[in-house]
CSV table of C-alpha atoms in Angstrom, one decimal:
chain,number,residue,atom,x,y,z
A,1,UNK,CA,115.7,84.6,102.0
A,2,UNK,CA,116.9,88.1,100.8
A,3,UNK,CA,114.2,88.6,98.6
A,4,UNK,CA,111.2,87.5,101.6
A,5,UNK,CA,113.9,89.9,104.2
A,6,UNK,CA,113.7,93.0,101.8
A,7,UNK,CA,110.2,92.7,101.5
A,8,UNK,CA,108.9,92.9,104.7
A,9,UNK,CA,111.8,95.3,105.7
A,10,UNK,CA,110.2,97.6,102.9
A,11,UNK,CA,106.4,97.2,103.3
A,12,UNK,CA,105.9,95.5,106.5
A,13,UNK,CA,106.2,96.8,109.8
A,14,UNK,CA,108.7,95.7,112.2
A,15,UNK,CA,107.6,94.3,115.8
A,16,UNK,CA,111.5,92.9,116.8
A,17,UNK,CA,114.0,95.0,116.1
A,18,UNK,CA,116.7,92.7,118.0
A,19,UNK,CA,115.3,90.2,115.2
A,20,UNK,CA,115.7,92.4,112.7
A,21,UNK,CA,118.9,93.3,113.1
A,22,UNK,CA,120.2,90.2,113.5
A,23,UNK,CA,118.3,89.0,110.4
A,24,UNK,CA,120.2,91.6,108.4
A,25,UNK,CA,123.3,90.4,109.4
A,26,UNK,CA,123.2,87.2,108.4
A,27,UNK,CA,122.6,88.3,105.4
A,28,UNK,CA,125.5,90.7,104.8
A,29,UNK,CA,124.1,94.0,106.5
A,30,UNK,CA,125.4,95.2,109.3
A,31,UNK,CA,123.0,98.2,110.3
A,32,UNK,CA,124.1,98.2,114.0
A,33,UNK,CA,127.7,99.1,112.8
A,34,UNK,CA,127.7,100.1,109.2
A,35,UNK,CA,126.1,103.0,106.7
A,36,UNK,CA,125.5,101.6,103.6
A,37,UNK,CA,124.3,103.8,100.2
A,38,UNK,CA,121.4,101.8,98.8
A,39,UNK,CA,120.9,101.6,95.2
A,40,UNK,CA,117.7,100.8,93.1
A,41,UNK,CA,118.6,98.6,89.9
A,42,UNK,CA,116.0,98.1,87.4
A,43,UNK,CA,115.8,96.4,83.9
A,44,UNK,CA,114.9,98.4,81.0
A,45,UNK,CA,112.8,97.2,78.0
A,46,UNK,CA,111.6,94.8,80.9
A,47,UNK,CA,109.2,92.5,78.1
A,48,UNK,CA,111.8,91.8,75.8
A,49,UNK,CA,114.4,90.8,78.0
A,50,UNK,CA,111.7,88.6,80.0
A,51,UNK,CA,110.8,87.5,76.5
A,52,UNK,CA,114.2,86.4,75.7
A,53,UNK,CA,114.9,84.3,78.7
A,54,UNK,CA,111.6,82.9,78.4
A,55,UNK,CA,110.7,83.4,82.1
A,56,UNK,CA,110.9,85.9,85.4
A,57,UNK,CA,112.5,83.3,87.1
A,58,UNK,CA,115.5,82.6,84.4
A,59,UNK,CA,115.8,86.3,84.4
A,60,UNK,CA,116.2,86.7,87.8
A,61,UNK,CA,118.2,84.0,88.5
A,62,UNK,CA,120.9,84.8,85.2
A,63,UNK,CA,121.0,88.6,86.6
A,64,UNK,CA,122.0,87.2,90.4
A,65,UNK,CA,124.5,85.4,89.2
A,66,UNK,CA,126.4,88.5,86.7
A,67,UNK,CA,126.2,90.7,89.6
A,68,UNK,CA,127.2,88.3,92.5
A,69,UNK,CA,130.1,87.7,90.1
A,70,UNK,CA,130.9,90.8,89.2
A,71,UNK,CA,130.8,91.4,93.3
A,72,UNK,CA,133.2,89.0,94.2
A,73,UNK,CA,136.0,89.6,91.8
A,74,UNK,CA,136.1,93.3,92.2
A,75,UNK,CA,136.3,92.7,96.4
A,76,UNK,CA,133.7,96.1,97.1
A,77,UNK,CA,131.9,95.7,100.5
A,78,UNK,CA,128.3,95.6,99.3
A,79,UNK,CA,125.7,93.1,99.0
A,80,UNK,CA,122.7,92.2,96.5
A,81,UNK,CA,119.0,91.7,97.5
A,82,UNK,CA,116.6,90.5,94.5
A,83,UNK,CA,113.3,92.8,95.0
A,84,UNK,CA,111.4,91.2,92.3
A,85,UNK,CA,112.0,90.6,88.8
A,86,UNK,CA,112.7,93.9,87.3
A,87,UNK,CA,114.0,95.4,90.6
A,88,UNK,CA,116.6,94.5,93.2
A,89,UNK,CA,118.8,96.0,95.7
A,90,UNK,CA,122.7,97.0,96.0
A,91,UNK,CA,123.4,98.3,99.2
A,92,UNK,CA,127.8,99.6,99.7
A,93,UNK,CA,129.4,100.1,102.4
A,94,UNK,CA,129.6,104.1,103.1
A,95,UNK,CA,133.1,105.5,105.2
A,96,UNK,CA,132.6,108.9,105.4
A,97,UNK,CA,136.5,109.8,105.0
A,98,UNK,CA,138.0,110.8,101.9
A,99,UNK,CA,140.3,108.7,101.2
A,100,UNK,CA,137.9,106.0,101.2
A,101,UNK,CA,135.3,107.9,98.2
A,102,UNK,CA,132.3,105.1,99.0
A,103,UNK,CA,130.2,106.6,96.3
A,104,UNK,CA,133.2,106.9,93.6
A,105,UNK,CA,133.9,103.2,94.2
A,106,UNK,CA,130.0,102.3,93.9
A,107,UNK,CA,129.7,104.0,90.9
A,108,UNK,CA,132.9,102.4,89.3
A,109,UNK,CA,131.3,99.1,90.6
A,110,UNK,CA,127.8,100.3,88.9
A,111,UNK,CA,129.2,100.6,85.8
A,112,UNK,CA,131.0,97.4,86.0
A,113,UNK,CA,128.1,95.6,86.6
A,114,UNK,CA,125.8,97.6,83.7
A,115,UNK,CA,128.7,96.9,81.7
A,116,UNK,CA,128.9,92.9,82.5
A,117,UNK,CA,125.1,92.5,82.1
A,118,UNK,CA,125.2,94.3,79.0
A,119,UNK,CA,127.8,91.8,77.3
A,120,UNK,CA,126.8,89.0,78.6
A,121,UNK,CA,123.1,89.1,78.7
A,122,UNK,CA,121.9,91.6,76.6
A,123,UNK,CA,120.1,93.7,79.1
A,124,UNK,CA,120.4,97.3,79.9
A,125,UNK,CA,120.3,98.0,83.4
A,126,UNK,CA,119.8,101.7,84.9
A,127,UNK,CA,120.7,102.6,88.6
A,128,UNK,CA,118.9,105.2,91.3
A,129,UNK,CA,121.3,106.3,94.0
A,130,UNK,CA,119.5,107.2,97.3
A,131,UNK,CA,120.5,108.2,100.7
A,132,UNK,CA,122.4,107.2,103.2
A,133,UNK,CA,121.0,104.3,105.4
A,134,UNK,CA,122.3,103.5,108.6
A,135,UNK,CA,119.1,102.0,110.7
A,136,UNK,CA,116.3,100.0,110.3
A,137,UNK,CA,114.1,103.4,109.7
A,138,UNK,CA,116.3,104.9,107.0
A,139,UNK,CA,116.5,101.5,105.8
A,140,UNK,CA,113.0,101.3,105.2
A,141,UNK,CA,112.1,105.0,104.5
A,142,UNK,CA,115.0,105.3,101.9
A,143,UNK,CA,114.3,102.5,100.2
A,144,UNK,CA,110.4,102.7,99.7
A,145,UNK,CA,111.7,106.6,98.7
A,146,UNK,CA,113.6,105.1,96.0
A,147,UNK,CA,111.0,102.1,94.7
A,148,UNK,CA,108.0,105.4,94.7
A,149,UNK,CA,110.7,107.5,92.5
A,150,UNK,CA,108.3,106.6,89.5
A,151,UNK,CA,108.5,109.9,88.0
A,152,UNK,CA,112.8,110.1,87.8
A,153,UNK,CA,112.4,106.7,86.8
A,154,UNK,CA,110.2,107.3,84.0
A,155,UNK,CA,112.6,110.0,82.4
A,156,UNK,CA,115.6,108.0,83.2
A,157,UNK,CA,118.2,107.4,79.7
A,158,UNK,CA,118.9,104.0,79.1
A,159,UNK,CA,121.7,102.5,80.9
A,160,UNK,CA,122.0,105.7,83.0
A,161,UNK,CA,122.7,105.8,86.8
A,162,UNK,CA,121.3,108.7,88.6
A,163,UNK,CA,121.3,110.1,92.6
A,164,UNK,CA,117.6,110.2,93.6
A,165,UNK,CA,116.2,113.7,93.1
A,166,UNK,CA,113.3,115.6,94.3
A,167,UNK,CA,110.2,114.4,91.6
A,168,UNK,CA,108.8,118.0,89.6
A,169,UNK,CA,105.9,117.5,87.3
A,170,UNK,CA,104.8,120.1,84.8
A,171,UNK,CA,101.7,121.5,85.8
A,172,UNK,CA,100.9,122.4,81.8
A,173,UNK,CA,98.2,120.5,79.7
A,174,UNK,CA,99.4,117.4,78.2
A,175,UNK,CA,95.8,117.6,76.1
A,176,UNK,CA,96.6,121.0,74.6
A,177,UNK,CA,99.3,118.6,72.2
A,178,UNK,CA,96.7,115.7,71.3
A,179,UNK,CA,95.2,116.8,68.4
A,180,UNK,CA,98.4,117.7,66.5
A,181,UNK,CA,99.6,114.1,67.6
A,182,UNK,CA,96.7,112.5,66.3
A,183,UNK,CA,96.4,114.2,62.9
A,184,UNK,CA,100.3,113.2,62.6
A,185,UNK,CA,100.5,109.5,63.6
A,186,UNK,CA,96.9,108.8,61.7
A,187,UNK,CA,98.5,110.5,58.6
A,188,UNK,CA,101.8,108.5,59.0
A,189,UNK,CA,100.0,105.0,58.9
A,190,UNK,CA,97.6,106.4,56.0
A,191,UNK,CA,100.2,107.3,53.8
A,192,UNK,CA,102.2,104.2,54.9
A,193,UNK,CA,105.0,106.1,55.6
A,194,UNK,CA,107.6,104.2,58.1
A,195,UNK,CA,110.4,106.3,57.3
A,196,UNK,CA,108.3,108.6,59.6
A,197,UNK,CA,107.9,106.1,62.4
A,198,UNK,CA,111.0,107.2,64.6
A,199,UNK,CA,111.2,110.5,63.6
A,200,UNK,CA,107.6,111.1,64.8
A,201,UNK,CA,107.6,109.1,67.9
A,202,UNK,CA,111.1,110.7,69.0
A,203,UNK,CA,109.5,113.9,68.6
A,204,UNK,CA,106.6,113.5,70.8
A,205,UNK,CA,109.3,111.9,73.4
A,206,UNK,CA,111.0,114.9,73.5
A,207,UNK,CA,107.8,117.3,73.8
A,208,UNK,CA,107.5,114.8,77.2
A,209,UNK,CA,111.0,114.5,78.7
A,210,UNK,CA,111.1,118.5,78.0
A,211,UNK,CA,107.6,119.4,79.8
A,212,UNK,CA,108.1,116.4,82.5
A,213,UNK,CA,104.8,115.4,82.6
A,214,UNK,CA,103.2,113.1,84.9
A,215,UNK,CA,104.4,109.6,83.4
A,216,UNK,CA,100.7,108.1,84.7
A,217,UNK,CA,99.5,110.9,82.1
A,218,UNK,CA,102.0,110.0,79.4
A,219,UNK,CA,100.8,106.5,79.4
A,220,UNK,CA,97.1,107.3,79.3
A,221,UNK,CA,97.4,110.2,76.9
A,222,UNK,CA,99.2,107.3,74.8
A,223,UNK,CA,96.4,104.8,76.0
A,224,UNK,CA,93.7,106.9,74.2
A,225,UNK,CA,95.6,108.3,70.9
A,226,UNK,CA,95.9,104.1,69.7
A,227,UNK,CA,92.7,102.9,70.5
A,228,UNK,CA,91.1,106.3,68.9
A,229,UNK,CA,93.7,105.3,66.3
A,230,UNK,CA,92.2,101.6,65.9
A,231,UNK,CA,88.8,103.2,65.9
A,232,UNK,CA,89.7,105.2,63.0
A,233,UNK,CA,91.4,102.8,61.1
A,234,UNK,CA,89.3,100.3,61.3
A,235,UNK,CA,86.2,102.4,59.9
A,236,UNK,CA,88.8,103.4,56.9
A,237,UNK,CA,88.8,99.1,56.8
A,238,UNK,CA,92.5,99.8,57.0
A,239,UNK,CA,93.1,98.0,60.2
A,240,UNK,CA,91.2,95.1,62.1
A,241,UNK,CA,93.2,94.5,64.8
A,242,UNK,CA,93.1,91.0,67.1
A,243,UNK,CA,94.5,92.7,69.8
A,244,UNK,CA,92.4,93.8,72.5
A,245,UNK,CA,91.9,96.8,74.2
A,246,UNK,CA,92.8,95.2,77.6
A,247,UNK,CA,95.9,93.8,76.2
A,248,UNK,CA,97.2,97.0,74.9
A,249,UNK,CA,96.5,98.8,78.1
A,250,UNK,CA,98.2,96.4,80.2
A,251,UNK,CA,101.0,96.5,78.0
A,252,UNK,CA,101.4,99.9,77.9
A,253,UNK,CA,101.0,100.2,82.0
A,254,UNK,CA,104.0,97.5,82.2
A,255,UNK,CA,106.1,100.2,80.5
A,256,UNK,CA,108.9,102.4,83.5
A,257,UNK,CA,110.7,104.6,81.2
A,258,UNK,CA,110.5,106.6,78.1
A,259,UNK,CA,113.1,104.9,76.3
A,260,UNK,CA,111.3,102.1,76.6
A,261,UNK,CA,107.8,103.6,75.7
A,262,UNK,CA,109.9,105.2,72.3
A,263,UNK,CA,110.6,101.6,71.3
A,264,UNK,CA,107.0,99.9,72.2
A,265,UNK,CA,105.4,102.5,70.4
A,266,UNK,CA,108.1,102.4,67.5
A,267,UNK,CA,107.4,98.8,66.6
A,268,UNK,CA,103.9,98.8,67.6
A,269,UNK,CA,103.4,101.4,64.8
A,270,UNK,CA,105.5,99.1,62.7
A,271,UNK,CA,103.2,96.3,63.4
A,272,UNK,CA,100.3,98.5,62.2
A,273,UNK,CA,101.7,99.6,58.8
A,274,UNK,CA,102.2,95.6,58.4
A,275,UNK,CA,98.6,95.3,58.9
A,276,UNK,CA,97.4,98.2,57.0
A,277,UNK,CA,99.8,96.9,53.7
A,278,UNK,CA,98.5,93.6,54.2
A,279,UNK,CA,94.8,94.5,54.0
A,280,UNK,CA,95.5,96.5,50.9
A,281,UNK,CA,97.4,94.1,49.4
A,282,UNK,CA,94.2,91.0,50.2
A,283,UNK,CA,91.6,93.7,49.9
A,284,UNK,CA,89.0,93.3,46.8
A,285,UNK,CA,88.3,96.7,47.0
A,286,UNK,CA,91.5,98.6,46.7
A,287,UNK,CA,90.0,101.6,45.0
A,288,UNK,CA,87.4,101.9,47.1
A,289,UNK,CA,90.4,102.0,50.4
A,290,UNK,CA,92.1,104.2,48.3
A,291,UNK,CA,89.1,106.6,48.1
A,292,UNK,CA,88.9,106.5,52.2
A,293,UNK,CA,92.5,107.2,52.1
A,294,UNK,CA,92.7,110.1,50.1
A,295,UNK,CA,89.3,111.6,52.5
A,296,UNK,CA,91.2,111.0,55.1
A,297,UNK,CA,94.7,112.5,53.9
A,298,UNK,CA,92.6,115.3,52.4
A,299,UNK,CA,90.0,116.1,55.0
A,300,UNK,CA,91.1,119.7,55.7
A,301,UNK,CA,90.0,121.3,52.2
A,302,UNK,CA,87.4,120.4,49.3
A,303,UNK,CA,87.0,117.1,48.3
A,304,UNK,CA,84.6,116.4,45.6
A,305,UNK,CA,83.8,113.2,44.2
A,306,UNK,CA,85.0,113.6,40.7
A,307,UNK,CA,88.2,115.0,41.8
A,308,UNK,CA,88.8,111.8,43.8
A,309,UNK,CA,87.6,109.3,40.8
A,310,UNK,CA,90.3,111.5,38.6
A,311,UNK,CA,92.6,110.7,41.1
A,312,UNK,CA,91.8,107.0,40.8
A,313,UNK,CA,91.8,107.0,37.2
A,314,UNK,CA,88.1,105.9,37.5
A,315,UNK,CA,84.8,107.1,35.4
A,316,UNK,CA,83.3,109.7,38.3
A,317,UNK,CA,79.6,107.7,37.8
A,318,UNK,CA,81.3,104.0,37.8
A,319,UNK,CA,83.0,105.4,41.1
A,320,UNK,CA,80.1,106.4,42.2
A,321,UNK,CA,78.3,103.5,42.1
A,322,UNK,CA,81.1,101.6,43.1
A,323,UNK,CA,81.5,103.3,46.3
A,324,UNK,CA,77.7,103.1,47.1
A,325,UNK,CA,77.5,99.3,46.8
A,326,UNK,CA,80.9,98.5,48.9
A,327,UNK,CA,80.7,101.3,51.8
A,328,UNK,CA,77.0,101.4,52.0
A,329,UNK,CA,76.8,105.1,51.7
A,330,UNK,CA,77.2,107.6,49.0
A,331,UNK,CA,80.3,109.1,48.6
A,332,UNK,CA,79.4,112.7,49.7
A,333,UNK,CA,77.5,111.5,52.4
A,334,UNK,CA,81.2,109.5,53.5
A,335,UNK,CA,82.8,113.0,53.5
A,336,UNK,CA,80.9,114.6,55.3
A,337,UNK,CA,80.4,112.0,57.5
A,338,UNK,CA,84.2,112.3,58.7
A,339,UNK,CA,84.2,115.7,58.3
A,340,UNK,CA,82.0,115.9,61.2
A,341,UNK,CA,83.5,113.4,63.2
A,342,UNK,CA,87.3,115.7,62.3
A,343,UNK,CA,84.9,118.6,63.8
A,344,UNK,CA,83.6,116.9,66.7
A,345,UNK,CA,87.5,116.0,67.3
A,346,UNK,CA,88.7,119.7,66.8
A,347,UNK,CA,86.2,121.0,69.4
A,348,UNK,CA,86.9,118.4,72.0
A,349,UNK,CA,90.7,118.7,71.6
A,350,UNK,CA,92.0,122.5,70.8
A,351,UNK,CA,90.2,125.8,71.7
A,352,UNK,CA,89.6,126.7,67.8
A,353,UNK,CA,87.0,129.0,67.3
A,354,UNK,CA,83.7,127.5,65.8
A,355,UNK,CA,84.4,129.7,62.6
A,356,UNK,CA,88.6,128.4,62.5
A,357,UNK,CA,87.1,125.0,62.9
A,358,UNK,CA,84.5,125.6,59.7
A,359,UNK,CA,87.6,127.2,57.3
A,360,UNK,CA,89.8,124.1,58.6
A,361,UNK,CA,87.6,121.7,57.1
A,362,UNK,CA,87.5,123.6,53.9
A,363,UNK,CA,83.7,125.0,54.3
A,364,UNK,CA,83.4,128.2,53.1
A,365,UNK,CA,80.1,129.2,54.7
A,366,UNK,CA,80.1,129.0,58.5
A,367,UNK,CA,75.9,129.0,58.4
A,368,UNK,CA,75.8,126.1,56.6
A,369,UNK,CA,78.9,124.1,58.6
A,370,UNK,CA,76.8,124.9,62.0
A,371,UNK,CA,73.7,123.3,60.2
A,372,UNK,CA,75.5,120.6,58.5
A,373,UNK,CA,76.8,119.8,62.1
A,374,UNK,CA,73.6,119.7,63.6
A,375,UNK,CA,72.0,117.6,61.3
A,376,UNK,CA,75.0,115.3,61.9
A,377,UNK,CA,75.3,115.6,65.4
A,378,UNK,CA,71.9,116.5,66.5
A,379,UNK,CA,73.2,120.1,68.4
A,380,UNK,CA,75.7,123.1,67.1
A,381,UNK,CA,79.2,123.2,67.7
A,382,UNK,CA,78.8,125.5,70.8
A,383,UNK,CA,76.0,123.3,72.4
A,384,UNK,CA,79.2,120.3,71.8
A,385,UNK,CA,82.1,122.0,73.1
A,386,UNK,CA,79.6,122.8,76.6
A,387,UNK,CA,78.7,119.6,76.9
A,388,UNK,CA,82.2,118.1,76.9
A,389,UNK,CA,83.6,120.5,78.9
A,390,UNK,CA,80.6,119.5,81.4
A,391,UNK,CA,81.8,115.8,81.0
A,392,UNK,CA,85.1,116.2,81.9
């Protein structure tokens, strides 16, 4: 009944308001009387805890009953309304005297709860303080204000409680930072690094909370570096993934807060370096990844094909030969292969001049980079960079 009354006092608009009103009273709110200070809960790291109690409904139900009891032993005038199942409602009785400090009691009763849910569920819970309500407009208006607070939300520590604030955005380029992220996470699972999982994924948190972007950008900026990301890997035959595209981007559009998106991506990346050992562990053809590897670790310099057999302890015509019949190309034509698709990237994603882009890529002739491009490509570098700029 709270949950269906909150609804359509939120969304839906209201023909009786003698109805209304008496419909919140019987239900603990007593808007003809009384100012309340609503408060937005929400559950962070929202798939693991639904994961752990094995339904929404569980969930919800377990997390009425913590904080109806955590209610009725401290004895604070306020009352709970389940939203849906990562969002409900406290609403506490405001008295606008001093003596009676409604908001230092509500916060003390916050923290009790966060506290509570914490031991005895496991769950981190994070609170959005909003006006003061004290009609059925400001009822509505406030608390639609504080369910479209995506953008605080999204920024919000874990197990924080905040007052509602006025939502700024940075108005800079998220794009202008892809291409160093890129080159640093594909690097990371190449060299199988995961001592450089958190440290890299914290950073690019950091870039985010510090610039405030848009969190709808965050998540498709993050969207498009993994499935570039699988594309790459999987051509290295690193990676060959059974996840789907559609899965990963509902996954990551699930995700409300940073915190939360530092741990997805933190054990998603951690999944992938699983996968990547295990296909060099099964793979026939471990010199062979291992050649791809050092291409790709390499890219921005000279590679030449008997400094990669030396590597690999191999005779340079065996490898050779070796490569040919297993990647179906030779092994220059493999280099220069990605070395056009690292160009084709580099123009897309920075503003590098043509002639930065050719030294980057270890080509010491610019001439013969524009023509190797457009042999690749079937246009120069210039001709590229317009017609990407045209397409978006």
């Amino acid at each position: 009944m709270k949950r269906e009354f909150l609804r359509k006092a939120i969304y839906q608009q209201i023909y009786s308001h003698s109805d209304w009103y008496n419909e919140a009273f019987s239900l603990g709110l007593n808007l003809k009387s009384s100012t309340y200070i609503p408060v937005l809960c929400f559950v962070q790291e929202y798939q693991a805890a639904k994961k752990s109690f094995q339904s929404e409904d569980t969930l919800v139900f377990s997390l009425q009953n913590v904080i109806g009891e955590v209610l009725n032993n401290d004895g604070i005038e306020a009352v709970h309304f389940t939203l849906g199942s990562k969002e409900s409602f406290l609403f506490f009785s405001y008295h606008s005297t001093l003596k009676a400090d409604s908001y230092g009691k509500a916060y003390e009763c916050i923290r009790k709860i966060q506290s509570h849910v914490s031991k005895t569920l496991n769950i981190s819970l994070s609170f959005l303080i909003g006006e003061l309500i004290d009609d059925q407009a400001s009822f509505q208006i406030k608390s639609k204000s504080l369910l479209e607070s995506t953008q605080q939300r999204f920024y919000m520590e874990k197990a924080s409680v905040e007052k509602k604030r006025h939502e700024a955005v940075s108005r800079e380029s998220l794009f202008e930072w892809y291409d160093e992220a890129s080159f640093e996470i594909r690097q990371l699972i190449i060299a199988k690094d995961a001592s450089k999982i958190n440290p890299v994924v914290s950073k690019w948190m950091m870039v985010f909370k510090e610039k405030q972007y848009s969190a709808e950008f965050v998540k498709d900026w993050v969207l498009k570096l993994l499935l570039d990301l699988k594309v790459k890997l999987k051509a290295l035959q690193f990676f060959g993934t059974k996840s789907s595209d559609e899965v990963l981007h509902e996954e990551i559009l699930s995700i409300d807060s940073l915190a939360d998106l530092r741990v997805w991506l933190i054990k998603y990346f951690e999944m992938l370096l699983s996968a990547v050992n295990d296909v060099s562990t099964q793979s026939r053809r471990k010199e062979v990844i291992e050649a791809c590897k050092y291409v790709e670790v390499h890219l921005e310099k000279k590679i030449t094909l008997d400094e990669v057999a030396n590597v690999l302890y191999l005779n340079p015509s065996y490898f050779s030969r070796l490569f040919k019949k297993e990647v179906g190309e030779t092994f220059v034509e493999y280099v220069t292969k990605a070395k056009m698709t690292r160009a084709k990237e580099l123009l897309e994603q920075t503003t590098d001049s043509v002639g930065k882009i050719c030294e980057r890529l270890g080509y010491d002739n610019q001439s013969y980079f524009i023509k190797v491009f457009k042999n690749y490509v079937g246009i120069t570098p210039i001709e590229f960079r317009g017609e990407r700029k045209q397409a978006n």
